């Protein structure tokens, strides 16, 4: 990100899609899962503000972390100000741990900033988890 | 070639029980009928040639293959040596494995929690507060003339729900299917479910509580402000009147309410709205349960110890206090010193800081497939796929229990979830110096085998 890049602030919700449902059965280590859940839906009217082409990489950042995903035109607009990432390891990089003492994390309603990430690759689910954790301990 | 009929789909809480699966002479699943694309893929990937079939254990930073005995022994040691083990998941398996899990959790003084904690846990909290007027999906087929989907998207998450139960299906008093029903959708995006709707309401995100309160006011005919949660007074009154005018209405609700600000309070007021509606007509409400047997996990936990999820056995008796004894909070506070994860994938579905805790403690992962959780585990034991390679009981989203069928044998050497949990438990008891009871073979009920005979046909 450079200082001239526009900073686009949005309200992130995460949730299910049918493609994500298909990919989680046996394909979590495959490209299908990246295609199904490694993106962010943004309202078509907001791509200009964001200054990226649909399909290119962006960094989504919250108070809790950040992740590289592809920016896709939302087919469910208009919903300006709201962005959507399918539930999965990409979305959960930016979800916080506070459950408001209910047990339930706030998977919807997360304030994020989105900036262009030209040339950055969307990692696979397993590579992403290994990179952002210590990768498991010996028994 | 043989065809197994009346197969139950082990994916979502709709638990469709009308699938047909063709199996060739080499015992390979070659086709399914009636399933949606997700259910079909679950069956078609079950026998993928790259499926991992051997237990693995972490050595030198890598997961390397080991024997089943070694994996079971190491898993038992991890649990016995832990002060506060977490046993989490349990929703994509059958009630029999869940029951074995309860016994293991009690035996090791651990916390037993299922995926309700990050789906309808808030709904459970609300139901415990205000009760719930609900019904079975059969009632919906035959009677519902107003169907409201609030914060749920069945076209994507429960693909056959609308055609099998809630919208298109023709019933006794709903002979024309969808034409006899009014569909209302409340969502912050115009989802595929919303695109179908007779009335679509798009409130501001996180303001469902206010909108439901406004509907309660409108029902009573009291004055409302110009707009609430971004929805005009006219639209609120229109929805309230449509609900009031129905003969039999149902609210289906999903994560749009439970995961959003307000959480259990959103469900609390949704139920209260439903109760208010019963002053004028018949109205009911139902949670759209996600995993095919998450409802069963709650049931089993309840009948075993009185509480549906987030149960802590550390003091030798069950304690239930979501927010404190929930898997999410335990991981967020880094209180667990070991974990057993089965039939769920918190590595993919928990916030990353909780996953970091999981990756920093000895963790056993049991799953038929490789997932982000299995790849950060200390011990990974692949398991048979319940509902495909193993029969068992599961509860549909309306809490109707359904017997799932076995269509093929599991790969050689791959154990079922229940066998794995039982073997770990027996080894735990040995390590604890307890007397290990004799193994008694569990037989399928006689009527089930007779039933199986009827439901198989050769082609
Ligand atoms: S709707 Fe759910 S239970 Fe029915 S076939 Fe699809 S995934 Fe399976």
Coordinates of C-alpha atoms and ligand atoms in Angstrom, one line a residue:
Chain A
X1 CA 0.0 0.0 0.0
X2 CA 1.3 3.5 -0.8
X3 CA 0.2 6.7 0.8
X4 CA -1.7 7.6 -2.4
X5 CA -3.9 4.5 -2.3
X6 CA -7.5 5.2 -1.4
X7 CA -8.6 3.8 2.0
X8 CA -12.0 2.3 1.7
X9 CA -13.8 1.6 5.0
X10 CA -16.7 -0.9 5.1
X11 CA -18.8 -3.1 7.4
X12 CA -17.8 -6.7 6.9
X13 CA -20.2 -9.6 7.2
X14 CA -19.2 -13.2 6.8
X15 CA -21.5 -16.1 5.9
X16 CA -22.3 -19.1 3.7
X17 CA -22.4 -19.5 0.0
X18 CA -23.3 -22.7 -1.9
X19 CA -19.8 -22.9 -3.6
X20 CA -18.2 -22.7 -0.1
X21 CA -20.5 -25.5 1.0
X22 CA -19.4 -27.6 -2.0
X23 CA -15.7 -26.9 -1.4
X24 CA -15.6 -27.8 2.3
X25 CA -16.3 -31.4 1.6
X26 CA -12.9 -32.8 0.7
X27 CA -11.5 -29.8 -1.1
X28 CA -10.1 -27.7 1.7
X29 CA -6.6 -28.2 0.5
X30 CA -7.5 -27.5 -3.1
X31 CA -7.9 -24.5 -5.4
X32 CA -11.7 -24.9 -5.4
X33 CA -11.7 -23.7 -1.8
X34 CA -9.7 -20.6 -2.6
X35 CA -12.0 -19.8 -5.5
X36 CA -15.1 -20.4 -3.2
X37 CA -14.1 -18.5 -0.1
X38 CA -10.9 -16.4 -0.7
X39 CA -12.7 -13.3 -2.0
X40 CA -14.6 -10.3 -0.8
X41 CA -18.0 -9.2 -2.4
X42 CA -18.1 -5.4 -2.8
X43 CA -21.0 -3.4 -4.1
X44 CA -20.4 -2.7 -7.8
X45 CA -20.8 1.1 -7.2
X46 CA -17.8 1.1 -4.9
X47 CA -15.1 -0.3 -7.2
X48 CA -14.3 3.2 -8.4
X49 CA -13.7 4.5 -4.8
X50 CA -11.5 1.5 -4.2
X51 CA -9.7 2.0 -7.5
X52 CA -9.3 -1.7 -8.4
X53 CA -10.5 -3.9 -11.2
X54 CA -12.9 -6.6 -10.2
X55 CA -10.9 -9.8 -9.7
X56 CA -7.8 -8.2 -8.4
X57 CA -6.2 -8.7 -5.0
X58 CA -7.0 -6.4 -2.1
X59 CA -6.0 -6.3 1.6
X60 CA -8.8 -6.4 4.0
X61 CA -7.8 -5.2 7.4
X62 CA -9.5 -4.9 10.8
X63 CA -8.4 -4.3 14.4
X64 CA -7.8 -8.0 14.6
X65 CA -5.8 -8.9 11.6
X66 CA -5.5 -8.7 7.8
X67 CA -5.8 -10.9 4.8
X68 CA -5.3 -10.8 1.0
X69 CA -8.4 -11.8 -1.0
X70 CA -9.8 -11.1 -4.5
X71 CA -12.3 -8.2 -4.9
X72 CA -15.5 -9.4 -6.6
X73 CA -18.5 -7.4 -7.7
X74 CA -21.3 -8.4 -5.4
X75 CA -24.3 -10.0 -7.2
X76 CA -26.5 -9.2 -4.2
X77 CA -26.4 -5.4 -4.3
X78 CA -27.1 -2.7 -3.9
X79 CA -25.5 -2.8 -0.5
X80 CA -23.1 0.1 -0.3
X81 CA -21.0 0.1 2.8
X82 CA -21.4 -3.6 3.3
X83 CA -18.8 -6.1 2.1
X84 CA -19.0 -9.9 2.4
X85 CA -16.4 -12.7 2.7
X86 CA -17.6 -16.3 2.8
X87 CA -17.1 -18.0 6.1
X88 CA -13.7 -19.7 6.2
X89 CA -10.0 -19.1 7.1
X90 CA -9.8 -16.0 5.0
X91 CA -12.7 -14.2 6.7
X92 CA -11.5 -15.4 10.1
X93 CA -8.2 -13.5 9.8
X94 CA -10.1 -10.3 10.5
X95 CA -12.7 -11.6 13.0
X96 CA -12.1 -10.7 16.7
X97 CA -12.3 -13.0 19.7
X98 CA -14.7 -11.1 21.8
X99 CA -18.0 -13.0 22.3
X100 CA -19.8 -10.4 24.5
X101 CA -19.9 -13.3 27.0
X102 CA -22.2 -15.3 24.9
X103 CA -19.7 -17.7 23.3
X104 CA -20.5 -16.3 19.9
X105 CA -17.8 -14.3 18.1
X106 CA -19.0 -11.3 16.1
X107 CA -18.7 -12.8 12.6
X108 CA -20.9 -10.0 11.2
X109 CA -20.5 -6.3 11.6
X110 CA -16.7 -5.9 11.6
X111 CA -15.3 -2.6 10.6
X112 CA -12.6 -3.1 7.9
X113 CA -10.5 -1.1 5.6
X114 CA -9.8 -2.3 2.1
X115 CA -6.8 -1.3 0.0
X116 CA -5.5 -2.5 -3.4
X117 CA -2.8 -5.2 -3.1
X118 CA -1.5 -5.4 -6.7
X119 CA 0.4 -8.6 -7.5
X120 CA -0.3 -10.1 -4.1
X121 CA -1.4 -13.8 -4.1
X122 CA -4.4 -15.2 -2.3
X123 CA -3.0 -18.0 -0.1
X124 CA -4.5 -21.5 0.1
X125 CA -6.4 -22.3 3.3
X126 CA -3.8 -24.6 4.8
X127 CA -0.8 -22.3 3.9
X128 CA -2.7 -19.4 5.3
X129 CA -3.4 -21.1 8.7
X130 CA 0.2 -22.4 8.9
X131 CA 1.5 -19.0 8.2
X132 CA -0.7 -17.2 10.7
X133 CA -0.3 -19.7 13.5
X134 CA 2.8 -21.4 14.7
X135 CA 1.7 -24.5 12.7
X136 CA 1.0 -27.0 15.5
X137 CA 3.1 -28.5 18.3
X138 CA 4.6 -31.9 18.8
X139 CA 2.5 -34.3 20.9
Chain B
X1 CA -24.4 -52.2 -9.8
X2 CA -26.7 -51.6 -6.9
X3 CA -28.7 -48.6 -5.8
X4 CA -29.3 -47.7 -2.2
X5 CA -32.5 -45.7 -1.7
X6 CA -33.8 -43.5 1.0
X7 CA -30.3 -42.4 1.8
X8 CA -30.0 -39.5 4.3
X9 CA -27.7 -36.7 3.3
X10 CA -25.1 -36.0 6.0
X11 CA -24.4 -32.3 5.2
X12 CA -26.9 -29.7 6.4
X13 CA -29.7 -29.5 9.0
X14 CA -32.3 -30.2 6.3
X15 CA -31.2 -33.8 6.5
X16 CA -32.9 -34.8 3.2
X17 CA -33.8 -38.5 3.5
X18 CA -34.8 -39.2 -0.1
X19 CA -31.4 -39.6 -1.9
X20 CA -30.6 -42.5 -4.1
X21 CA -27.0 -43.6 -4.5
X22 CA -25.6 -45.9 -7.3
X23 CA -22.7 -48.1 -6.4
X24 CA -20.9 -50.1 -9.0
X25 CA -19.6 -53.6 -8.7
X26 CA -16.2 -52.4 -7.5
X27 CA -18.1 -50.7 -4.6
X28 CA -17.4 -47.3 -6.0
X29 CA -20.1 -44.5 -5.6
X30 CA -20.8 -43.4 -9.1
X31 CA -24.0 -41.3 -9.0
X32 CA -26.5 -39.7 -6.6
X33 CA -30.0 -38.6 -7.3
X34 CA -32.2 -36.0 -5.5
X35 CA -29.3 -34.4 -3.6
X36 CA -28.4 -30.7 -4.1
X37 CA -25.0 -29.9 -5.4
X38 CA -23.5 -29.8 -1.9
X39 CA -24.9 -33.2 -0.9
X40 CA -23.9 -34.7 -4.2
X41 CA -20.3 -33.5 -3.8
X42 CA -20.1 -35.0 -0.3
X43 CA -20.9 -38.4 -1.7
X44 CA -18.8 -38.0 -4.9
X45 CA -15.7 -36.9 -3.0
X46 CA -16.0 -39.6 -0.3
X47 CA -13.8 -42.0 -2.2
X48 CA -11.4 -39.6 -3.7
X49 CA -8.1 -41.3 -4.5
X50 CA -6.1 -38.7 -2.6
X51 CA -8.1 -39.1 0.7
X52 CA -5.8 -39.5 3.6
X53 CA -6.3 -43.0 5.2
X54 CA -3.5 -43.2 7.7
X55 CA -3.1 -41.6 11.1
X56 CA -0.3 -39.1 11.4
X57 CA 1.7 -37.6 14.3
X58 CA 3.8 -34.5 14.4
X59 CA 7.5 -35.1 14.5
X60 CA 10.2 -32.6 13.6
X61 CA 7.6 -30.1 12.8
X62 CA 5.9 -32.4 10.2
X63 CA 2.9 -34.7 10.4
X64 CA 4.3 -38.2 9.6
X65 CA 2.4 -41.5 9.3
X66 CA 2.1 -43.7 12.3
X67 CA 0.2 -46.8 13.4
X68 CA -3.4 -46.5 14.7
X69 CA -2.2 -47.9 18.1
X70 CA 0.4 -45.2 18.3
X71 CA -2.1 -42.4 17.4
X72 CA -4.7 -43.7 20.0
X73 CA -2.0 -44.1 22.7
X74 CA -0.6 -40.6 22.1
X75 CA -4.1 -39.1 22.0
X76 CA -4.9 -40.7 25.4
X77 CA -1.7 -39.5 26.9
X78 CA -2.4 -35.9 25.7
X79 CA -5.8 -36.0 27.4
X80 CA -4.6 -37.6 30.6
X81 CA -1.7 -35.2 30.9
X82 CA -3.8 -32.1 30.4
X83 CA -5.3 -30.1 33.2
X84 CA -8.0 -28.6 31.1
X85 CA -8.6 -30.4 27.8
X86 CA -11.2 -29.1 25.4
X87 CA -13.3 -31.6 23.4
X88 CA -14.9 -29.6 20.6
X89 CA -16.8 -30.2 17.4
X90 CA -19.2 -33.2 17.3
X91 CA -21.7 -31.8 14.8
X92 CA -20.8 -33.7 11.7
X93 CA -21.1 -37.1 13.3
X94 CA -23.9 -39.2 14.7
X95 CA -25.4 -39.2 18.2
X96 CA -23.7 -42.5 19.1
X97 CA -20.3 -40.8 18.7
X98 CA -21.5 -37.8 20.6
X99 CA -22.6 -40.0 23.5
X100 CA -19.2 -41.7 23.6
X101 CA -17.6 -38.2 23.6
X102 CA -19.6 -37.1 26.6
X103 CA -18.3 -40.1 28.5
X104 CA -14.7 -39.3 27.5
X105 CA -15.1 -35.6 28.4
X106 CA -16.3 -36.6 31.9
X107 CA -13.5 -39.1 32.2
X108 CA -10.8 -36.6 31.5
X109 CA -12.5 -33.6 33.3
X110 CA -12.6 -31.6 30.1
X111 CA -14.9 -29.1 28.5
X112 CA -17.3 -30.6 26.0
X113 CA -18.6 -28.1 23.4
X114 CA -20.2 -28.4 19.9
X115 CA -20.5 -26.1 17.0
X116 CA -23.7 -24.6 18.4
X117 CA -21.3 -22.2 20.1
X118 CA -20.7 -20.5 16.8
X119 CA -24.1 -21.0 15.1
X120 CA -27.2 -21.2 17.2
X121 CA -25.8 -21.0 20.7
X122 CA -27.4 -17.6 21.1
X123 CA -30.7 -19.1 20.0
X124 CA -30.3 -21.7 22.8
X125 CA -29.7 -18.9 25.3
X126 CA -32.8 -17.1 24.1
X127 CA -34.9 -20.2 24.2
X128 CA -33.8 -20.8 27.8
X129 CA -34.9 -17.3 28.6
X130 CA -38.3 -17.0 26.8
X131 CA -39.2 -20.5 25.5
X132 CA -40.0 -21.2 21.9
X133 CA -43.2 -21.8 20.0
X134 CA -42.1 -24.2 17.2
X135 CA -43.2 -27.2 15.2
X136 CA -41.9 -29.9 12.8
X137 CA -41.1 -29.2 9.1
X138 CA -44.1 -31.4 8.2
X139 CA -46.4 -28.8 9.7
X140 CA -44.8 -26.1 7.5
X141 CA -45.4 -28.2 4.4
X142 CA -49.1 -28.6 5.1
X143 CA -50.1 -25.4 6.7
X144 CA -47.7 -22.4 6.4
X145 CA -49.1 -19.6 4.2
X146 CA -46.6 -17.0 5.4
X147 CA -43.0 -17.8 5.5
X148 CA -40.5 -15.3 6.7
X149 CA -36.7 -15.9 6.3
X150 CA -34.8 -13.5 8.6
X151 CA -31.0 -13.4 8.4
X152 CA -30.8 -16.7 6.6
X153 CA -30.2 -17.7 3.0
X154 CA -31.5 -21.2 2.4
X155 CA -30.9 -21.1 -1.4
X156 CA -27.2 -21.2 -0.5
X157 CA -27.0 -22.8 2.9
X158 CA -29.9 -25.3 2.9
X159 CA -30.5 -25.7 -0.8
X160 CA -33.4 -28.1 -0.7
X161 CA -35.2 -26.5 2.3
X162 CA -37.5 -24.4 0.2
X163 CA -38.4 -27.2 -2.2
X164 CA -38.8 -30.0 0.4
X165 CA -40.4 -28.2 3.3
X166 CA -40.9 -24.5 3.5
X167 CA -41.9 -22.8 0.2
X168 CA -42.5 -24.7 -3.0
X169 CA -43.7 -28.0 -1.5
X170 CA -47.5 -28.6 -1.9
X171 CA -49.2 -29.6 1.3
X172 CA -52.7 -30.4 2.7
X173 CA -53.8 -26.8 3.1
X174 CA -51.2 -25.4 0.7
X175 CA -52.2 -27.3 -2.4
X176 CA -50.6 -24.9 -4.8
X177 CA -47.2 -24.8 -3.2
X178 CA -45.6 -21.3 -3.5
X179 CA -48.7 -19.8 -4.9
X180 CA -50.4 -20.5 -1.6
X181 CA -47.7 -18.9 0.4
X182 CA -46.4 -15.3 1.0
X183 CA -42.6 -15.2 1.2
X184 CA -41.0 -12.4 3.2
X185 CA -37.2 -12.1 3.4
X186 CA -35.3 -9.8 5.8
X187 CA -31.6 -9.5 4.9
X188 CA -28.9 -6.9 4.6
X189 CA -28.1 -8.1 1.0
X190 CA -30.5 -9.0 -1.7
X191 CA -29.5 -12.7 -1.7
X192 CA -30.8 -15.4 -4.0
X193 CA -33.4 -16.2 -1.3
X194 CA -34.4 -12.5 -1.3
X195 CA -34.7 -12.3 -5.1
X196 CA -37.6 -14.8 -4.9
X197 CA -39.5 -13.0 -2.2
X198 CA -42.9 -11.4 -2.3
X199 CA -41.7 -8.8 0.2
X200 CA -38.0 -8.0 0.7
X201 CA -36.9 -5.9 3.6
X202 CA -33.3 -4.7 3.6
X203 CA -32.5 -3.2 7.1
X204 CA -29.3 -1.5 8.1
X205 CA -26.8 -4.1 9.3
X206 CA -26.9 -4.8 13.1
X207 CA -30.3 -3.2 13.7
X208 CA -32.5 -6.2 13.5
X209 CA -33.4 -5.8 17.2
X210 CA -34.9 -2.4 16.6
X211 CA -36.7 -3.6 13.5
X212 CA -38.4 -6.4 15.4
X213 CA -39.3 -4.1 18.2
X214 CA -40.9 -1.8 15.6
X215 CA -42.9 -4.8 14.2
X216 CA -44.2 -5.5 17.7
X217 CA -45.3 -1.9 18.0
X218 CA -46.9 -2.0 14.6
X219 CA -48.8 -5.1 15.5
X220 CA -50.3 -3.3 18.4
X221 CA -51.3 -0.4 16.2
X222 CA -49.1 2.0 18.2
X223 CA -47.4 5.0 16.5
X224 CA -44.0 4.5 14.9
X225 CA -41.3 7.0 13.8
X226 CA -40.8 7.7 10.0
X227 CA -38.3 4.9 9.7
X228 CA -36.6 2.3 11.9
X229 CA -33.3 0.6 10.9
X230 CA -33.6 2.2 7.5
X231 CA -37.1 0.7 6.8
X232 CA -40.0 3.1 6.3
X233 CA -43.0 3.1 8.6
X234 CA -45.2 2.0 5.7
X235 CA -43.1 -1.1 5.0
X236 CA -43.0 -2.0 8.6
X237 CA -46.8 -1.8 8.8
X238 CA -47.2 -3.7 5.6
X239 CA -45.1 -6.6 7.0
X240 CA -46.9 -6.5 10.3
X241 CA -50.3 -6.6 8.6
X242 CA -49.2 -9.5 6.3
X243 CA -48.1 -11.5 9.3
X244 CA -51.3 -10.7 11.2
X245 CA -53.5 -11.7 8.2
X246 CA -51.8 -15.1 7.7
X247 CA -53.5 -18.3 8.8
X248 CA -50.3 -20.0 9.8
X249 CA -46.9 -18.3 9.7
X250 CA -43.4 -19.3 10.4
X251 CA -40.2 -17.4 10.9
X252 CA -37.0 -19.2 9.9
X253 CA -33.9 -17.4 11.2
X254 CA -30.2 -17.9 10.8
X255 CA -26.7 -16.4 11.5
X256 CA -27.9 -13.0 10.3
X257 CA -29.4 -12.7 13.8
X258 CA -27.2 -14.9 16.0
X259 CA -23.8 -13.5 14.8
X260 CA -24.9 -9.9 14.7
X261 CA -24.7 -7.3 17.4
X262 CA -27.3 -8.2 20.0
X263 CA -26.8 -12.0 19.4
X264 CA -29.1 -13.9 21.8
X265 CA -31.2 -10.7 22.4
X266 CA -32.0 -10.7 18.7
X267 CA -33.4 -14.2 19.0
X268 CA -35.1 -13.3 22.3
X269 CA -37.1 -10.6 20.6
X270 CA -37.8 -12.7 17.5
X271 CA -39.4 -15.3 19.7
X272 CA -41.3 -12.5 21.6
X273 CA -42.5 -11.2 18.3
X274 CA -43.7 -14.7 17.4
X275 CA -45.5 -14.9 20.8
X276 CA -47.2 -11.6 20.2
X277 CA -48.4 -12.7 16.7
X278 CA -50.2 -15.6 18.4
X279 CA -52.6 -13.0 19.8
X280 CA -53.9 -12.7 16.3
X281 CA -53.1 -15.9 14.4
X282 CA -50.9 -19.0 14.6
X283 CA -47.2 -18.2 14.2
X284 CA -44.1 -20.3 14.9
X285 CA -40.4 -19.9 14.7
X286 CA -37.5 -22.2 13.9
X287 CA -33.7 -22.0 13.8
X288 CA -32.0 -23.0 10.5
X289 CA -29.5 -25.4 12.0
X290 CA -26.3 -25.7 9.9
X291 CA -24.3 -29.0 10.4
X292 CA -26.5 -32.0 9.8
X293 CA -26.4 -33.2 13.4
X294 CA -25.6 -30.1 15.4
X295 CA -29.2 -30.3 16.8
X296 CA -28.3 -33.9 17.8
X297 CA -25.2 -32.7 19.6
X298 CA -27.4 -30.4 21.7
X299 CA -29.9 -33.2 22.3
X300 CA -27.3 -35.8 23.4
X301 CA -25.5 -33.3 25.6
X302 CA -28.9 -32.4 27.2
X303 CA -30.0 -35.9 27.9
X304 CA -26.5 -36.9 29.2
X305 CA -25.9 -34.0 31.6
X306 CA -28.8 -31.5 31.4
X307 CA -27.0 -28.8 29.3
X308 CA -26.9 -28.5 25.5
X309 CA -23.4 -27.2 24.8
X310 CA -20.4 -25.6 26.5
X311 CA -20.3 -28.1 29.4
X312 CA -17.3 -28.1 31.7
X313 CA -16.5 -31.3 33.7
X314 CA -13.3 -29.9 35.3
X315 CA -14.9 -30.0 38.8
X316 CA -16.2 -33.5 38.4
X317 CA -19.8 -32.4 37.7
X318 CA -21.2 -30.5 34.7
X319 CA -21.1 -26.7 34.7
X320 CA -22.7 -24.7 31.9
X321 CA -21.9 -21.0 31.5
X322 CA -21.5 -19.9 27.8
X323 CA -19.1 -17.0 27.7
X324 CA -17.0 -18.8 30.3
X325 CA -17.2 -22.5 29.5
X326 CA -17.6 -22.1 25.7
X327 CA -14.8 -23.4 23.4
X328 CA -14.4 -20.0 21.8
X329 CA -13.9 -18.1 25.1
X330 CA -11.7 -20.9 26.5
X331 CA -9.4 -20.5 23.4
X332 CA -9.6 -16.7 23.4
X333 CA -8.5 -16.7 27.1
X334 CA -5.9 -19.4 26.3
X335 CA -7.2 -21.6 29.1
X336 CA -7.1 -25.0 27.4
X337 CA -3.8 -26.9 27.6
X338 CA -4.9 -29.7 25.1
X339 CA -7.7 -30.2 22.7
X340 CA -9.5 -33.0 20.8
X341 CA -11.3 -31.7 17.7
X342 CA -13.8 -34.0 15.9
X343 CA -16.4 -33.5 13.2
X344 CA -15.8 -29.8 12.9
X345 CA -13.1 -27.5 11.6
X346 CA -12.4 -24.6 14.0
X347 CA -9.1 -24.1 12.2
X348 CA -11.2 -22.7 9.3
X349 CA -14.1 -21.4 11.3
X350 CA -12.9 -19.8 14.5
X351 CA -11.3 -16.3 14.6
X352 CA -7.6 -16.5 14.0
X353 CA -6.5 -15.7 17.5
X354 CA -8.5 -18.7 18.8
X355 CA -6.8 -20.9 16.1
X356 CA -3.4 -19.6 17.3
X357 CA -4.2 -21.1 20.7
X358 CA -5.2 -24.4 19.2
X359 CA -2.0 -24.5 17.2
X360 CA 0.1 -23.8 20.4
X361 CA -1.2 -26.8 22.5
X362 CA -1.2 -30.5 21.9
X363 CA -4.2 -31.1 19.7
X364 CA -5.9 -34.3 18.4
X365 CA -7.9 -33.9 15.1
X366 CA -10.3 -36.5 13.9
X367 CA -11.9 -35.9 10.5
X368 CA -12.4 -37.9 7.3
X369 CA -10.7 -35.2 5.2
X370 CA -7.7 -32.9 5.5
X371 CA -8.7 -29.5 6.9
X372 CA -6.9 -26.5 8.3
X373 CA -7.5 -28.0 11.7
X374 CA -5.9 -31.4 10.9
X375 CA -2.9 -29.7 9.4
X376 CA -2.0 -27.9 12.7
X377 CA -2.8 -30.9 14.8
X378 CA -0.3 -32.9 16.9
X379 CA -2.1 -36.1 16.1
X380 CA -4.5 -36.6 13.1
X381 CA -6.7 -39.6 12.9
X382 CA -8.8 -40.0 9.7
X383 CA -12.3 -41.4 10.2
X384 CA -15.1 -43.0 8.3
X385 CA -17.8 -40.7 6.9
X386 CA -20.9 -41.0 8.9
X387 CA -24.0 -41.3 6.7
X388 CA -22.0 -42.8 3.9
X389 CA -19.6 -45.3 5.5
X390 CA -21.4 -45.7 8.8
X391 CA -25.0 -45.7 9.9
X392 CA -26.3 -43.7 12.9
X393 CA -28.8 -41.3 14.3
X394 CA -29.0 -37.6 13.6
X395 CA -31.5 -34.8 14.5
X396 CA -32.9 -32.6 11.7
X397 CA -33.2 -28.9 12.4
X398 CA -36.7 -29.4 13.8
X399 CA -35.3 -31.9 16.3
X400 CA -36.8 -34.9 14.5
X401 CA -34.4 -37.8 14.8
X402 CA -33.6 -39.7 11.6
X403 CA -31.6 -42.9 11.1
X404 CA -28.8 -42.3 8.6
X405 CA -27.8 -45.2 6.4
X406 CA -24.5 -46.7 5.4
X407 CA -24.0 -47.0 1.6
X408 CA -20.5 -48.4 1.3
X409 CA -17.8 -49.8 3.6
X410 CA -15.1 -47.4 4.9
X411 CA -11.6 -47.8 3.5
X412 CA -9.7 -50.7 5.1
X413 CA -8.2 -49.7 8.4
X414 CA -10.2 -46.5 8.8
X415 CA -12.2 -46.5 12.0
X416 CA -15.5 -44.8 12.7
X417 CA -15.7 -41.7 15.0
X418 CA -17.3 -43.8 17.8
X419 CA -14.6 -46.5 17.5
X420 CA -11.9 -43.9 17.7
X421 CA -13.4 -42.2 20.7
X422 CA -14.1 -45.5 22.5
X423 CA -10.5 -46.7 21.9
X424 CA -9.1 -43.4 23.2
X425 CA -11.3 -43.6 26.2
X426 CA -10.3 -47.2 27.0
X427 CA -6.7 -46.2 26.8
X428 CA -7.4 -43.2 29.0
X429 CA -8.9 -45.5 31.6
X430 CA -5.8 -47.7 31.5
X431 CA -3.5 -44.8 32.0
X432 CA -5.7 -43.6 34.9
X433 CA -5.5 -47.0 36.5
X434 CA -9.2 -47.7 36.1
X435 CA -10.8 -51.0 35.3
X436 CA -11.6 -51.1 31.6
X437 CA -15.0 -52.7 30.9
X438 CA -15.4 -55.5 28.4
X439 CA -16.2 -54.4 24.9
X440 CA -19.8 -55.4 24.0
X441 CA -20.5 -55.4 20.3
X442 CA -23.3 -52.9 19.5
X443 CA -25.8 -54.6 17.1
X444 CA -27.9 -52.7 14.6
X445 CA -31.5 -52.9 15.6
X446 CA -33.2 -56.0 14.0
X447 CA -35.8 -53.8 12.3
X448 CA -33.1 -51.7 10.8
X449 CA -31.5 -54.6 9.0
X450 CA -34.9 -55.8 7.7
X451 CA -35.5 -52.2 6.6
X452 CA -32.1 -52.2 4.8
X453 CA -33.1 -55.3 2.9
X454 CA -36.2 -53.5 1.6
X455 CA -34.4 -50.4 0.7
X456 CA -31.7 -52.0 -1.4
X457 CA -32.4 -52.8 -5.0
X458 CA -30.2 -54.5 -7.6
X459 CA -30.1 -53.0 -11.1
Ligands
LIG1 S1 -30.3 -29.6 1.3 FE1 -28.8 -30.2 2.8 S2 -29.4 -32.2 3.5 FE2 -30.5 -31.8 1.5 S3 -29.2 -32.6 -0.1 FE3 -28.6 -30.5 0.2 S4 -26.9 -30.5 1.6 FE4 -27.9 -32.5 1.7

